[in-house]
Amino acid sequence: MNKIICEVEQKLRAGDYKLTPRREHILRVILQNKDKHLSAEEVYNLVKRRVPDVGLATVYRTLEIFQDLDVIHSIDFGDGRKRYEFGGEPGEGHHHHHLICTGCGKIIEVNEDLLEELESRVTSAYDFTITDHELKFFGYCRDCKQQKNKQP
Protein backbone atom coordinates (compact mmCIF):
# COMPACT_ATOMS: atom_id res chain seq x y z
CA MET A 1 0.00 0.00 0.00
CA ASN A 2 2.86 2.37 0.79
CA LYS A 3 4.20 1.99 -2.75
CA ILE A 4 0.84 3.04 -4.17
CA ILE A 5 0.63 6.00 -1.79
CA CYS A 6 4.08 7.15 -2.97
CA GLU A 7 2.99 6.85 -6.61
CA VAL A 8 -0.16 8.86 -5.92
CA GLU A 9 1.92 11.47 -4.08
CA GLN A 10 4.09 11.81 -7.20
CA LYS A 11 0.99 12.25 -9.38
CA LEU A 12 -0.32 14.89 -6.99
CA ARG A 13 3.00 16.79 -7.05
CA ALA A 14 3.06 16.65 -10.85
CA GLY A 15 -0.39 18.25 -10.79
CA ASP A 16 0.73 20.94 -8.30
CA TYR A 17 -1.07 19.31 -5.37
CA LYS A 18 0.18 17.97 -2.06
CA LEU A 19 -0.60 14.72 -0.31
CA THR A 20 -2.09 16.26 2.80
CA PRO A 21 -2.90 14.05 5.80
CA ARG A 22 -6.61 14.22 4.95
CA ARG A 23 -5.99 13.24 1.32
CA GLU A 24 -3.87 10.35 2.51
CA HIS A 25 -6.68 9.16 4.82
CA ILE A 26 -9.12 9.33 1.91
CA LEU A 27 -6.70 7.40 -0.31
CA ARG A 28 -6.17 4.75 2.38
CA VAL A 29 -9.95 4.26 2.72
CA ILE A 30 -10.24 3.78 -1.04
CA LEU A 31 -7.32 1.33 -1.09
CA GLN A 32 -8.62 -0.62 1.91
CA ASN A 33 -11.99 -0.95 0.16
CA LYS A 34 -10.70 -1.79 -3.34
CA ASP A 35 -13.30 -4.53 -3.69
CA LYS A 36 -16.15 -2.08 -3.06
CA HIS A 37 -17.57 0.77 -5.09
CA LEU A 38 -17.92 3.48 -2.48
CA SER A 39 -19.95 6.66 -2.87
CA ALA A 40 -18.52 9.98 -1.65
CA GLU A 41 -20.74 9.75 1.42
CA GLU A 42 -19.46 6.25 2.23
CA VAL A 43 -15.86 7.41 1.84
CA TYR A 44 -16.66 10.38 4.10
CA ASN A 45 -18.20 8.16 6.80
CA LEU A 46 -15.19 5.82 6.79
CA VAL A 47 -12.67 8.68 6.89
CA LYS A 48 -14.65 10.44 9.63
CA ARG A 49 -14.00 7.47 11.95
CA ARG A 50 -10.27 8.25 11.77
CA VAL A 51 -10.43 12.02 11.31
CA PRO A 52 -13.57 13.28 13.06
CA ASP A 53 -13.17 16.88 11.88
CA VAL A 54 -12.92 16.07 8.16
CA GLY A 55 -15.58 17.77 6.06
CA LEU A 56 -17.73 16.27 3.32
CA ALA A 57 -16.59 19.07 0.97
CA THR A 58 -12.96 18.01 1.53
CA VAL A 59 -13.84 14.44 0.56
CA TYR A 60 -15.67 15.61 -2.59
CA ARG A 61 -12.77 17.89 -3.62
CA THR A 62 -10.21 15.15 -3.00
CA LEU A 63 -12.20 12.59 -4.99
CA GLU A 64 -12.43 15.09 -7.83
CA ILE A 65 -8.65 15.67 -7.75
CA PHE A 66 -7.97 11.93 -7.63
CA GLN A 67 -10.31 11.42 -10.57
CA ASP A 68 -8.70 14.23 -12.59
CA LEU A 69 -5.29 12.63 -11.99
CA ASP A 70 -6.61 9.18 -12.99
CA VAL A 71 -6.02 7.75 -9.52
CA ILE A 72 -9.66 6.67 -9.25
CA HIS A 73 -12.55 6.19 -11.64
CA SER A 74 -16.14 7.17 -11.06
CA ILE A 75 -19.00 5.00 -12.20
CA ASP A 76 -22.74 5.57 -12.19
CA PHE A 77 -24.60 2.32 -11.63
CA GLY A 78 -27.97 3.86 -12.39
CA ASP A 79 -28.87 4.76 -8.81
CA GLY A 80 -28.08 8.47 -9.22
CA ARG A 81 -24.90 8.28 -7.10
CA LYS A 82 -21.34 8.28 -8.33
CA ARG A 83 -19.32 5.37 -7.04
CA TYR A 84 -15.54 5.33 -6.98
CA GLU A 85 -12.96 2.64 -7.48
CA PHE A 86 -9.21 2.69 -7.46
CA GLY A 87 -7.72 3.18 -10.93
CA GLY A 88 -5.29 0.29 -10.70
CA GLU A 89 -1.56 -0.08 -11.07
CA PRO A 90 0.30 2.18 -13.53
CA GLY A 91 0.21 0.75 -17.04
CA GLU A 92 -2.66 -1.53 -16.15
CA GLY A 93 -5.73 -1.08 -18.34
CA HIS A 94 -9.06 -0.33 -16.72
CA HIS A 95 -10.84 -3.15 -18.49
CA HIS A 96 -13.38 -4.82 -16.31
CA HIS A 97 -17.12 -4.79 -16.32
CA HIS A 98 -19.90 -4.74 -13.78
CA LEU A 99 -23.00 -6.78 -13.07
CA ILE A 100 -25.52 -4.70 -11.14
CA CYS A 101 -28.34 -6.44 -9.30
CA THR A 102 -31.50 -4.38 -9.59
CA GLY A 103 -32.97 -6.34 -6.68
CA CYS A 104 -30.46 -5.75 -3.89
CA GLY A 105 -27.96 -3.34 -5.48
CA LYS A 106 -25.03 -5.78 -5.28
CA ILE A 107 -22.22 -5.00 -7.72
CA ILE A 108 -20.15 -7.86 -9.12
CA GLU A 109 -16.98 -7.19 -11.09
CA VAL A 110 -16.22 -9.19 -14.22
CA ASN A 111 -12.44 -9.03 -14.46
CA GLU A 112 -12.02 -9.95 -18.08
CA ASP A 113 -12.07 -7.75 -21.11
CA LEU A 114 -15.11 -8.79 -23.11
CA LEU A 115 -14.78 -6.11 -25.76
CA GLU A 116 -11.31 -6.57 -27.26
CA GLU A 117 -12.61 -7.74 -30.64
CA LEU A 118 -15.23 -4.97 -30.80
CA GLU A 119 -12.60 -2.34 -29.86
CA SER A 120 -10.35 -3.61 -32.63
CA ARG A 121 -13.16 -3.42 -35.21
CA VAL A 122 -14.22 0.08 -34.09
CA THR A 123 -10.62 1.32 -34.14
CA SER A 124 -10.13 -0.02 -37.63
CA ALA A 125 -13.50 0.97 -39.11
CA TYR A 126 -13.65 4.49 -37.68
CA ASP A 127 -9.95 5.32 -37.28
CA PHE A 128 -10.74 6.01 -33.61
CA THR A 129 -8.30 5.47 -30.75
CA ILE A 130 -10.10 3.95 -27.78
CA THR A 131 -8.55 4.71 -24.40
CA ASP A 132 -11.12 3.06 -22.14
CA HIS A 133 -14.60 1.61 -22.07
CA GLU A 134 -17.28 0.75 -19.57
CA LEU A 135 -19.85 -2.02 -19.72
CA LYS A 136 -22.67 -2.55 -17.21
CA PHE A 137 -25.15 -5.40 -17.13
CA PHE A 138 -28.33 -4.97 -15.08
CA GLY A 139 -30.30 -7.93 -13.77
CA TYR A 140 -30.68 -10.15 -10.72
CA CYS A 141 -27.93 -11.80 -8.68
CA ARG A 142 -28.18 -15.45 -7.66
CA ASP A 143 -29.76 -14.63 -4.26
CA CYS A 144 -32.40 -12.27 -5.67
CA LYS A 145 -33.19 -14.69 -8.50
CA GLN A 146 -33.74 -17.50 -5.97
CA GLN A 147 -35.98 -15.24 -3.87
CA LYS A 148 -38.03 -14.29 -6.96
CA ASN A 149 -38.46 -17.97 -7.88
CA LYS A 150 -39.69 -18.80 -4.34
CA GLN A 151 -42.47 -16.19 -4.42
CA PRO A 152 -45.95 -17.53 -5.28
Tab-separated table of C-alpha atoms in Angstrom:
chain	number	residue	atom	x	y	z
A	1	MET	CA	0.000	0.000	0.000
A	2	ASN	CA	2.865	2.375	0.793
A	3	LYS	CA	4.202	1.990	-2.749
A	4	ILE	CA	0.838	3.037	-4.175
A	5	ILE	CA	0.631	5.997	-1.794
A	6	CYS	CA	4.083	7.149	-2.967
A	7	GLU	CA	2.989	6.848	-6.613
A	8	VAL	CA	-0.164	8.858	-5.918
A	9	GLU	CA	1.919	11.466	-4.082
A	10	GLN	CA	4.091	11.814	-7.197
A	11	LYS	CA	0.986	12.255	-9.376
A	12	LEU	CA	-0.316	14.891	-6.995
A	13	ARG	CA	2.995	16.785	-7.051
A	14	ALA	CA	3.062	16.646	-10.853
A	15	GLY	CA	-0.391	18.247	-10.793
A	16	ASP	CA	0.727	20.940	-8.302
A	17	TYR	CA	-1.073	19.314	-5.370
A	18	LYS	CA	0.176	17.973	-2.058
A	19	LEU	CA	-0.604	14.724	-0.309
A	20	THR	CA	-2.090	16.259	2.804
A	21	PRO	CA	-2.903	14.047	5.800
A	22	ARG	CA	-6.614	14.221	4.951
A	23	ARG	CA	-5.988	13.244	1.324
A	24	GLU	CA	-3.874	10.348	2.511
A	25	HIS	CA	-6.680	9.163	4.816
A	26	ILE	CA	-9.117	9.330	1.907
A	27	LEU	CA	-6.702	7.403	-0.313
A	28	ARG	CA	-6.174	4.750	2.380
A	29	VAL	CA	-9.946	4.260	2.718
A	30	ILE	CA	-10.239	3.776	-1.043
A	31	LEU	CA	-7.321	1.329	-1.091
A	32	GLN	CA	-8.624	-0.622	1.905
A	33	ASN	CA	-11.992	-0.951	0.158
A	34	LYS	CA	-10.700	-1.792	-3.336
A	35	ASP	CA	-13.298	-4.528	-3.693
A	36	LYS	CA	-16.152	-2.079	-3.064
A	37	HIS	CA	-17.571	0.770	-5.092
A	38	LEU	CA	-17.919	3.485	-2.484
A	39	SER	CA	-19.947	6.663	-2.868
A	40	ALA	CA	-18.517	9.979	-1.653
A	41	GLU	CA	-20.736	9.745	1.421
A	42	GLU	CA	-19.463	6.248	2.226
A	43	VAL	CA	-15.857	7.406	1.844
A	44	TYR	CA	-16.659	10.376	4.097
A	45	ASN	CA	-18.195	8.156	6.800
A	46	LEU	CA	-15.190	5.815	6.785
A	47	VAL	CA	-12.667	8.683	6.887
A	48	LYS	CA	-14.645	10.441	9.630
A	49	ARG	CA	-14.002	7.471	11.947
A	50	ARG	CA	-10.271	8.253	11.769
A	51	VAL	CA	-10.434	12.022	11.311
A	52	PRO	CA	-13.574	13.280	13.062
A	53	ASP	CA	-13.165	16.883	11.885
A	54	VAL	CA	-12.920	16.073	8.157
A	55	GLY	CA	-15.582	17.775	6.064
A	56	LEU	CA	-17.726	16.274	3.325
A	57	ALA	CA	-16.586	19.068	0.972
A	58	THR	CA	-12.958	18.010	1.530
A	59	VAL	CA	-13.838	14.445	0.559
A	60	TYR	CA	-15.670	15.609	-2.590
A	61	ARG	CA	-12.770	17.886	-3.618
A	62	THR	CA	-10.211	15.154	-3.002
A	63	LEU	CA	-12.203	12.590	-4.985
A	64	GLU	CA	-12.429	15.095	-7.834
A	65	ILE	CA	-8.654	15.673	-7.751
A	66	PHE	CA	-7.968	11.929	-7.633
A	67	GLN	CA	-10.315	11.421	-10.570
A	68	ASP	CA	-8.702	14.228	-12.593
A	69	LEU	CA	-5.290	12.632	-11.988
A	70	ASP	CA	-6.611	9.181	-12.992
A	71	VAL	CA	-6.021	7.750	-9.519
A	72	ILE	CA	-9.657	6.666	-9.250
A	73	HIS	CA	-12.549	6.187	-11.643
A	74	SER	CA	-16.144	7.172	-11.064
A	75	ILE	CA	-18.998	5.002	-12.197
A	76	ASP	CA	-22.745	5.568	-12.190
A	77	PHE	CA	-24.602	2.322	-11.629
A	78	GLY	CA	-27.973	3.856	-12.395
A	79	ASP	CA	-28.867	4.757	-8.812
A	80	GLY	CA	-28.083	8.471	-9.219
A	81	ARG	CA	-24.901	8.284	-7.104
A	82	LYS	CA	-21.345	8.279	-8.333
A	83	ARG	CA	-19.316	5.372	-7.044
A	84	TYR	CA	-15.544	5.334	-6.978
A	85	GLU	CA	-12.961	2.637	-7.484
A	86	PHE	CA	-9.210	2.693	-7.457
A	87	GLY	CA	-7.721	3.184	-10.925
A	88	GLY	CA	-5.289	0.286	-10.701
A	89	GLU	CA	-1.563	-0.075	-11.073
A	90	PRO	CA	0.296	2.181	-13.527
A	91	GLY	CA	0.211	0.752	-17.040
A	92	GLU	CA	-2.664	-1.533	-16.152
A	93	GLY	CA	-5.733	-1.081	-18.335
A	94	HIS	CA	-9.064	-0.330	-16.721
A	95	HIS	CA	-10.844	-3.147	-18.493
A	96	HIS	CA	-13.378	-4.824	-16.310
A	97	HIS	CA	-17.116	-4.787	-16.324
A	98	HIS	CA	-19.900	-4.735	-13.777
A	99	LEU	CA	-22.996	-6.784	-13.070
A	100	ILE	CA	-25.522	-4.704	-11.136
A	101	CYS	CA	-28.338	-6.442	-9.305
A	102	THR	CA	-31.500	-4.381	-9.594
A	103	GLY	CA	-32.970	-6.342	-6.676
A	104	CYS	CA	-30.458	-5.755	-3.889
A	105	GLY	CA	-27.958	-3.345	-5.476
A	106	LYS	CA	-25.026	-5.777	-5.275
A	107	ILE	CA	-22.222	-5.000	-7.722
A	108	ILE	CA	-20.151	-7.861	-9.117
A	109	GLU	CA	-16.976	-7.191	-11.089
A	110	VAL	CA	-16.222	-9.188	-14.225
A	111	ASN	CA	-12.443	-9.033	-14.455
A	112	GLU	CA	-12.023	-9.950	-18.075
A	113	ASP	CA	-12.073	-7.751	-21.115
A	114	LEU	CA	-15.106	-8.794	-23.105
A	115	LEU	CA	-14.784	-6.111	-25.756
A	116	GLU	CA	-11.307	-6.573	-27.265
A	117	GLU	CA	-12.614	-7.742	-30.642
A	118	LEU	CA	-15.228	-4.968	-30.800
A	119	GLU	CA	-12.601	-2.343	-29.863
A	120	SER	CA	-10.354	-3.608	-32.625
A	121	ARG	CA	-13.165	-3.419	-35.208
A	122	VAL	CA	-14.223	0.080	-34.093
A	123	THR	CA	-10.621	1.317	-34.144
A	124	SER	CA	-10.131	-0.018	-37.631
A	125	ALA	CA	-13.495	0.971	-39.114
A	126	TYR	CA	-13.652	4.486	-37.683
A	127	ASP	CA	-9.954	5.323	-37.278
A	128	PHE	CA	-10.737	6.005	-33.613
A	129	THR	CA	-8.299	5.471	-30.749
A	130	ILE	CA	-10.099	3.952	-27.783
A	131	THR	CA	-8.548	4.713	-24.396
A	132	ASP	CA	-11.116	3.057	-22.139
A	133	HIS	CA	-14.599	1.614	-22.072
A	134	GLU	CA	-17.280	0.748	-19.570
A	135	LEU	CA	-19.854	-2.017	-19.715
A	136	LYS	CA	-22.670	-2.549	-17.209
A	137	PHE	CA	-25.155	-5.398	-17.131
A	138	PHE	CA	-28.325	-4.972	-15.081
A	139	GLY	CA	-30.295	-7.932	-13.771
A	140	TYR	CA	-30.675	-10.148	-10.715
A	141	CYS	CA	-27.933	-11.798	-8.682
A	142	ARG	CA	-28.179	-15.447	-7.657
A	143	ASP	CA	-29.756	-14.625	-4.257
A	144	CYS	CA	-32.403	-12.273	-5.667
A	145	LYS	CA	-33.190	-14.695	-8.502
A	146	GLN	CA	-33.742	-17.501	-5.968
A	147	GLN	CA	-35.983	-15.244	-3.873
A	148	LYS	CA	-38.028	-14.293	-6.958
A	149	ASN	CA	-38.461	-17.967	-7.877
A	150	LYS	CA	-39.686	-18.805	-4.343
A	151	GLN	CA	-42.473	-16.191	-4.424
A	152	PRO	CA	-45.952	-17.532	-5.277
